[in-house]
């Protein structure tokens, strides 16, 4: 706001004079106008909460986004299963240790020694907590891939990288990575059973339908629900807690992106890896190799059943 004002006098002052009243009124007006501007900036989020309250009786006006998602999942899960909300809220799948080898999907595979070494490391690792449990890296063809509990990261050395007449920079991101991994592979917190998969997939479908219909308020609400599950699966205070679900999601996401990176770098000589992050990667490639690039990406999509979204710089 262009004018941030302090209270012109102490709140506890009792002997207010007539001369002080104009400055108090000016402060009050400034406060109301600033609050109104904040309301306008927040209106989309307020509308989401109003719609959810009307449709699902959530009473979520003052909920942060993550709690809205969690509570919507809880409501829909209990409606589907017929279970009591208060009973479900007490449920957890606590883990004293996790064998990462049991978390990795059967179809994860590599063709190079460097990435196979990383896969072997994970297959033979047992962790006792999720935070900071993954700290591995591999350097492949001059590019360093860092694996962590929250996702994969890697970036080329600082510099300016530009598209030109011969080369183009392309970014490929997985659409809704963590929710998609869960739906495609039938992941669920163990204590909630396989019926959770039906609820979660239903939320994803309803989100897509709402987005197509232009109902962005409900679309955004379902997006909150989809995204909350991964984060809350590692929260001891949430009914979604199951650290194995957490590790299956994040570990396989990193490995699947590594599979794509490995194939792109191996098959296309002109390709330069610029960066890789939790849900996508960016490359610089000669335009003559674009068909090969998209063929490899499409093959990866068919193999993983995940969808990529592309942006050409």
PDB file of N, CA and C in Angstrom, residues 152-215:
ATOM      1  N   UNK A 152      14.550 -34.139  -7.188  1.00  0.00           N
ATOM      2  CA  UNK A 152      15.840 -34.067  -7.864  1.00  0.00           C
ATOM      3  C   UNK A 152      16.128 -32.629  -8.289  1.00  0.00           C
ATOM      4  N   UNK A 153      17.400 -32.254  -8.271  1.00  0.00           N
ATOM      5  CA  UNK A 153      17.804 -30.920  -8.712  1.00  0.00           C
ATOM      6  C   UNK A 153      19.153 -30.997  -9.415  1.00  0.00           C
ATOM      7  N   UNK A 154      19.359 -30.092 -10.330  1.00  0.00           N
ATOM      8  CA  UNK A 154      20.640 -29.982 -11.005  1.00  0.00           C
ATOM      9  C   UNK A 154      20.617 -28.771 -11.909  1.00  0.00           C
ATOM     10  N   UNK A 155      21.756 -28.088 -12.029  1.00  0.00           N
ATOM     11  CA  UNK A 155      21.799 -26.881 -12.850  1.00  0.00           C
ATOM     12  C   UNK A 155      23.187 -26.712 -13.453  1.00  0.00           C
ATOM     13  N   UNK A 156      23.220 -26.272 -14.704  1.00  0.00           N
ATOM     14  CA  UNK A 156      24.480 -26.008 -15.383  1.00  0.00           C
ATOM     15  C   UNK A 156      25.153 -24.807 -14.720  1.00  0.00           C
ATOM     16  N   UNK A 157      26.445 -24.615 -14.995  1.00  0.00           N
ATOM     17  CA  UNK A 157      27.164 -23.503 -14.372  1.00  0.00           C
ATOM     18  C   UNK A 157      26.523 -22.169 -14.781  1.00  0.00           C
ATOM     19  N   UNK A 158      26.648 -21.130 -13.948  1.00  0.00           N
ATOM     20  CA  UNK A 158      26.028 -19.835 -14.252  1.00  0.00           C
ATOM     21  C   UNK A 158      26.482 -19.290 -15.599  1.00  0.00           C
ATOM     22  N   UNK A 159      25.558 -18.683 -16.310  1.00  0.00           N
ATOM     23  CA  UNK A 159      25.883 -18.108 -17.605  1.00  0.00           C
ATOM     24  C   UNK A 159      24.620 -17.712 -18.337  1.00  0.00           C
ATOM     25  N   UNK A 160      24.773 -17.242 -19.555  1.00  0.00           N
ATOM     26  CA  UNK A 160      23.635 -16.875 -20.393  1.00  0.00           C
ATOM     27  C   UNK A 160      23.481 -17.938 -21.474  1.00  0.00           C
ATOM     28  N   UNK A 161      22.306 -18.528 -21.538  1.00  0.00           N
ATOM     29  CA  UNK A 161      22.034 -19.570 -22.526  1.00  0.00           C
ATOM     30  C   UNK A 161      20.840 -19.127 -23.354  1.00  0.00           C
ATOM     31  N   UNK A 162      21.053 -19.014 -24.659  1.00  0.00           N
ATOM     32  CA  UNK A 162      20.033 -18.417 -25.518  1.00  0.00           C
ATOM     33  C   UNK A 162      19.683 -19.312 -26.697  1.00  0.00           C
ATOM     34  N   UNK A 163      18.417 -19.241 -27.103  1.00  0.00           N
ATOM     35  CA  UNK A 163      18.013 -19.833 -28.374  1.00  0.00           C
ATOM     36  C   UNK A 163      18.536 -18.940 -29.503  1.00  0.00           C
ATOM     37  N   UNK A 164      18.792 -19.548 -30.657  1.00  0.00           N
ATOM     38  CA  UNK A 164      19.220 -18.761 -31.817  1.00  0.00           C
ATOM     39  C   UNK A 164      18.675 -19.424 -33.080  1.00  0.00           C
ATOM     40  N   UNK A 165      19.268 -19.116 -34.213  1.00  0.00           N
ATOM     41  CA  UNK A 165      18.763 -19.657 -35.468  1.00  0.00           C
ATOM     42  C   UNK A 165      18.889 -21.156 -35.584  1.00  0.00           C
ATOM     43  N   UNK A 166      19.857 -21.737 -34.870  1.00  0.00           N
ATOM     44  CA  UNK A 166      20.105 -23.178 -34.968  1.00  0.00           C
ATOM     45  C   UNK A 166      19.636 -23.967 -33.756  1.00  0.00           C
ATOM     46  N   UNK A 167      19.734 -23.354 -32.591  1.00  0.00           N
ATOM     47  CA  UNK A 167      19.429 -24.065 -31.340  1.00  0.00           C
ATOM     48  C   UNK A 167      18.200 -23.480 -30.652  1.00  0.00           C
ATOM     49  N   UNK A 168      17.506 -24.336 -29.939  1.00  0.00           N
ATOM     50  CA  UNK A 168      16.323 -23.901 -29.200  1.00  0.00           C
ATOM     51  C   UNK A 168      16.373 -24.464 -27.785  1.00  0.00           C
ATOM     52  N   UNK A 169      15.846 -23.715 -26.830  1.00  0.00           N
ATOM     53  CA  UNK A 169      15.761 -24.157 -25.434  1.00  0.00           C
ATOM     54  C   UNK A 169      14.331 -24.616 -25.178  1.00  0.00           C
ATOM     55  N   UNK A 170      14.191 -25.823 -24.640  1.00  0.00           N
ATOM     56  CA  UNK A 170      12.864 -26.399 -24.389  1.00  0.00           C
ATOM     57  C   UNK A 170      12.764 -26.835 -22.937  1.00  0.00           C
ATOM     58  N   UNK A 171      11.653 -26.480 -22.320  1.00  0.00           N
ATOM     59  CA  UNK A 171      11.355 -26.905 -20.952  1.00  0.00           C
ATOM     60  C   UNK A 171      10.237 -27.937 -20.996  1.00  0.00           C
ATOM     61  N   UNK A 172      10.437 -29.058 -20.308  1.00  0.00           N
ATOM     62  CA  UNK A 172       9.408 -30.104 -20.226  1.00  0.00           C
ATOM     63  C   UNK A 172       9.078 -30.353 -18.764  1.00  0.00           C
ATOM     64  N   UNK A 173       7.840 -30.108 -18.381  1.00  0.00           N
ATOM     65  CA  UNK A 173       7.393 -30.321 -17.006  1.00  0.00           C
ATOM     66  C   UNK A 173       6.326 -31.405 -16.965  1.00  0.00           C
ATOM     67  N   UNK A 174       6.370 -32.241 -15.940  1.00  0.00           N
ATOM     68  CA  UNK A 174       5.332 -33.267 -15.766  1.00  0.00           C
ATOM     69  C   UNK A 174       4.095 -32.608 -15.175  1.00  0.00           C
ATOM     70  N   UNK A 175       2.959 -32.823 -15.800  1.00  0.00           N
ATOM     71  CA  UNK A 175       1.710 -32.243 -15.305  1.00  0.00           C
ATOM     72  C   UNK A 175       1.307 -32.918 -14.000  1.00  0.00           C
ATOM     73  N   UNK A 176       1.125 -32.104 -12.954  1.00  0.00           N
ATOM     74  CA  UNK A 176       0.686 -32.619 -11.641  1.00  0.00           C
ATOM     75  C   UNK A 176       1.486 -33.859 -11.245  1.00  0.00           C
ATOM     76  N   UNK A 177       2.803 -33.710 -11.133  1.00  0.00           N
ATOM     77  CA  UNK A 177       3.687 -34.862 -10.959  1.00  0.00           C
ATOM     78  C   UNK A 177       3.272 -35.783  -9.824  1.00  0.00           C
ATOM     79  N   UNK A 178       3.224 -35.273  -8.589  1.00  0.00           N
ATOM     80  CA  UNK A 178       2.984 -36.150  -7.447  1.00  0.00           C
ATOM     81  C   UNK A 178       1.581 -36.755  -7.443  1.00  0.00           C
ATOM     82  N   UNK A 179       0.527 -35.957  -7.713  1.00  0.00           N
ATOM     83  CA  UNK A 179      -0.794 -36.588  -7.819  1.00  0.00           C
ATOM     84  C   UNK A 179      -0.862 -37.625  -8.934  1.00  0.00           C
ATOM     85  N   UNK A 180      -0.212 -37.346 -10.074  1.00  0.00           N
ATOM     86  CA  UNK A 180      -0.258 -38.272 -11.200  1.00  0.00           C
ATOM     87  C   UNK A 180       0.457 -39.583 -10.881  1.00  0.00           C
ATOM     88  N   UNK A 181       1.599 -39.489 -10.195  1.00  0.00           N
ATOM     89  CA  UNK A 181       2.318 -40.699  -9.785  1.00  0.00           C
ATOM     90  C   UNK A 181       1.416 -41.561  -8.911  1.00  0.00           C
ATOM     91  N   UNK A 182       0.717 -40.919  -7.983  1.00  0.00           N
ATOM     92  CA  UNK A 182      -0.153 -41.654  -7.061  1.00  0.00           C
ATOM     93  C   UNK A 182      -1.295 -42.337  -7.807  1.00  0.00           C
ATOM     94  N   UNK A 183      -1.952 -41.604  -8.714  1.00  0.00           N
ATOM     95  CA  UNK A 183      -3.100 -42.153  -9.429  1.00  0.00           C
ATOM     96  C   UNK A 183      -2.678 -43.280 -10.365  1.00  0.00           C
ATOM     97  N   UNK A 184      -1.636 -43.038 -11.146  1.00  0.00           N
ATOM     98  CA  UNK A 184      -1.190 -44.012 -12.146  1.00  0.00           C
ATOM     99  C   UNK A 184      -0.721 -45.305 -11.497  1.00  0.00           C
ATOM    100  N   UNK A 185      -0.076 -45.186 -10.330  1.00  0.00           N
ATOM    101  CA  UNK A 185       0.519 -46.360  -9.693  1.00  0.00           C
ATOM    102  C   UNK A 185      -0.278 -46.887  -8.499  1.00  0.00           C
ATOM    103  N   UNK A 186      -1.459 -46.332  -8.284  1.00  0.00           N
ATOM    104  CA  UNK A 186      -2.328 -46.842  -7.228  1.00  0.00           C
ATOM    105  C   UNK A 186      -1.751 -46.712  -5.839  1.00  0.00           C
ATOM    106  N   UNK A 187      -1.133 -45.566  -5.533  1.00  0.00           N
ATOM    107  CA  UNK A 187      -0.559 -45.364  -4.205  1.00  0.00           C
ATOM    108  C   UNK A 187      -1.637 -44.916  -3.218  1.00  0.00           C
ATOM    109  N   UNK A 188      -1.493 -45.324  -1.968  1.00  0.00           N
ATOM    110  CA  UNK A 188      -2.430 -44.899  -0.924  1.00  0.00           C
ATOM    111  C   UNK A 188      -1.784 -45.101   0.447  1.00  0.00           C
ATOM    112  N   UNK A 189      -2.112 -44.229   1.408  1.00  0.00           N
ATOM    113  CA  UNK A 189      -1.671 -44.472   2.784  1.00  0.00           C
ATOM    114  C   UNK A 189      -2.256 -45.811   3.255  1.00  0.00           C
ATOM    115  N   UNK A 190      -1.417 -46.661   3.813  1.00  0.00           N
ATOM    116  CA  UNK A 190      -1.826 -48.043   4.077  1.00  0.00           C
ATOM    117  C   UNK A 190      -3.088 -48.143   4.925  1.00  0.00           C
ATOM    118  N   UNK A 191      -3.226 -47.295   5.939  1.00  0.00           N
ATOM    119  CA  UNK A 191      -4.365 -47.399   6.846  1.00  0.00           C
ATOM    120  C   UNK A 191      -5.682 -46.980   6.195  1.00  0.00           C
ATOM    121  N   UNK A 192      -5.609 -46.272   5.063  1.00  0.00           N
ATOM    122  CA  UNK A 192      -6.831 -45.831   4.388  1.00  0.00           C
ATOM    123  C   UNK A 192      -7.308 -46.824   3.334  1.00  0.00           C
ATOM    124  N   UNK A 193      -6.476 -47.801   2.993  1.00  0.00           N
ATOM    125  CA  UNK A 193      -6.894 -48.856   2.076  1.00  0.00           C
ATOM    126  C   UNK A 193      -6.996 -48.409   0.633  1.00  0.00           C
ATOM    127  N   UNK A 194      -7.275 -49.368  -0.237  1.00  0.00           N
ATOM    128  CA  UNK A 194      -7.315 -49.108  -1.676  1.00  0.00           C
ATOM    129  C   UNK A 194      -8.478 -48.204  -2.092  1.00  0.00           C
ATOM    130  N   UNK A 195      -9.485 -48.100  -1.234  1.00  0.00           N
ATOM    131  CA  UNK A 195     -10.607 -47.212  -1.570  1.00  0.00           C
ATOM    132  C   UNK A 195     -10.142 -45.762  -1.675  1.00  0.00           C
ATOM    133  N   UNK A 196      -9.005 -45.451  -1.031  1.00  0.00           N
ATOM    134  CA  UNK A 196      -8.449 -44.107  -1.144  1.00  0.00           C
ATOM    135  C   UNK A 196      -8.096 -43.790  -2.590  1.00  0.00           C
ATOM    136  N   UNK A 197      -7.636 -44.789  -3.335  1.00  0.00           N
ATOM    137  CA  UNK A 197      -7.261 -44.582  -4.742  1.00  0.00           C
ATOM    138  C   UNK A 197      -8.459 -44.086  -5.546  1.00  0.00           C
ATOM    139  N   UNK A 198      -9.632 -44.667  -5.294  1.00  0.00           N
ATOM    140  CA  UNK A 198     -10.839 -44.258  -6.022  1.00  0.00           C
ATOM    141  C   UNK A 198     -11.200 -42.807  -5.704  1.00  0.00           C
ATOM    142  N   UNK A 199     -11.073 -42.448  -4.435  1.00  0.00           N
ATOM    143  CA  UNK A 199     -11.389 -41.077  -4.019  1.00  0.00           C
ATOM    144  C   UNK A 199     -10.417 -40.096  -4.666  1.00  0.00           C
ATOM    145  N   UNK A 200      -9.138 -40.429  -4.627  1.00  0.00           N
ATOM    146  CA  UNK A 200      -8.104 -39.537  -5.151  1.00  0.00           C
ATOM    147  C   UNK A 200      -8.236 -39.360  -6.664  1.00  0.00           C
ATOM    148  N   UNK A 201      -8.497 -40.454  -7.358  1.00  0.00           N
ATOM    149  CA  UNK A 201      -8.667 -40.372  -8.808  1.00  0.00           C
ATOM    150  C   UNK A 201      -9.921 -39.578  -9.156  1.00  0.00           C
ATOM    151  N   UNK A 202     -10.957 -39.720  -8.344  1.00  0.00           N
ATOM    152  CA  UNK A 202     -12.181 -38.960  -8.560  1.00  0.00           C
ATOM    153  C   UNK A 202     -11.930 -37.459  -8.410  1.00  0.00           C
ATOM    154  N   UNK A 203     -11.111 -37.100  -7.425  1.00  0.00           N
ATOM    155  CA  UNK A 203     -10.767 -35.683  -7.226  1.00  0.00           C
ATOM    156  C   UNK A 203     -10.025 -35.149  -8.446  1.00  0.00           C
ATOM    157  N   UNK A 204      -9.091 -35.949  -8.965  1.00  0.00           N
ATOM    158  CA  UNK A 204      -8.329 -35.532 -10.145  1.00  0.00           C
ATOM    159  C   UNK A 204      -9.254 -35.328 -11.343  1.00  0.00           C
ATOM    160  N   UNK A 205     -10.184 -36.252 -11.566  1.00  0.00           N
ATOM    161  CA  UNK A 205     -11.108 -36.138 -12.698  1.00  0.00           C
ATOM    162  C   UNK A 205     -12.011 -34.917 -12.543  1.00  0.00           C
ATOM    163  N   UNK A 206     -12.506 -34.692 -11.313  1.00  0.00           N
ATOM    164  CA  UNK A 206     -13.387 -33.549 -11.076  1.00  0.00           C
ATOM    165  C   UNK A 206     -12.647 -32.230 -11.270  1.00  0.00           C
ATOM    166  N   UNK A 207     -11.359 -32.237 -10.927  1.00  0.00           N
ATOM    167  CA  UNK A 207     -10.561 -31.030 -11.119  1.00  0.00           C
ATOM    168  C   UNK A 207     -10.420 -30.711 -12.605  1.00  0.00           C
ATOM    169  N   UNK A 208     -10.145 -31.744 -13.400  1.00  0.00           N
ATOM    170  CA  UNK A 208     -10.002 -31.561 -14.841  1.00  0.00           C
ATOM    171  C   UNK A 208     -11.317 -31.073 -15.450  1.00  0.00           C
ATOM    172  N   UNK A 209     -12.433 -31.665 -15.027  1.00  0.00           N
ATOM    173  CA  UNK A 209     -13.747 -31.271 -15.542  1.00  0.00           C
ATOM    174  C   UNK A 209     -14.081 -29.833 -15.166  1.00  0.00           C
ATOM    175  N   UNK A 210     -13.794 -29.461 -13.911  1.00  0.00           N
ATOM    176  CA  UNK A 210     -14.079 -28.093 -13.466  1.00  0.00           C
ATOM    177  C   UNK A 210     -13.237 -27.083 -14.233  1.00  0.00           C
ATOM    178  N   UNK A 211     -11.982 -27.452 -14.499  1.00  0.00           N
ATOM    179  CA  UNK A 211     -11.091 -26.550 -15.245  1.00  0.00           C
ATOM    180  C   UNK A 211     -11.589 -26.370 -16.669  1.00  0.00           C
ATOM    181  N   UNK A 212     -12.014 -27.460 -17.316  1.00  0.00           N
ATOM    182  CA  UNK A 212     -12.547 -27.379 -18.677  1.00  0.00           C
ATOM    183  C   UNK A 212     -13.817 -26.538 -18.732  1.00  0.00           C
ATOM    184  N   UNK A 213     -14.616 -26.643 -17.662  1.00  0.00           N
ATOM    185  CA  UNK A 213     -15.883 -25.905 -17.617  1.00  0.00           C
ATOM    186  C   UNK A 213     -15.692 -24.443 -17.228  1.00  0.00           C
ATOM    187  N   UNK A 214     -14.460 -24.072 -16.911  1.00  0.00           N
ATOM    188  CA  UNK A 214     -14.184 -22.696 -16.519  1.00  0.00           C
ATOM    189  C   UNK A 214     -14.518 -22.382 -15.083  1.00  0.00           C
ATOM    190  N   UNK A 215     -14.831 -23.402 -14.276  1.00  0.00           N
ATOM    191  CA  UNK A 215     -15.135 -23.198 -12.860  1.00  0.00           C
ATOM    192  C   UNK A 215     -13.822 -23.241 -12.080  1.00  0.00           C
TER     193      UNK A 215
END
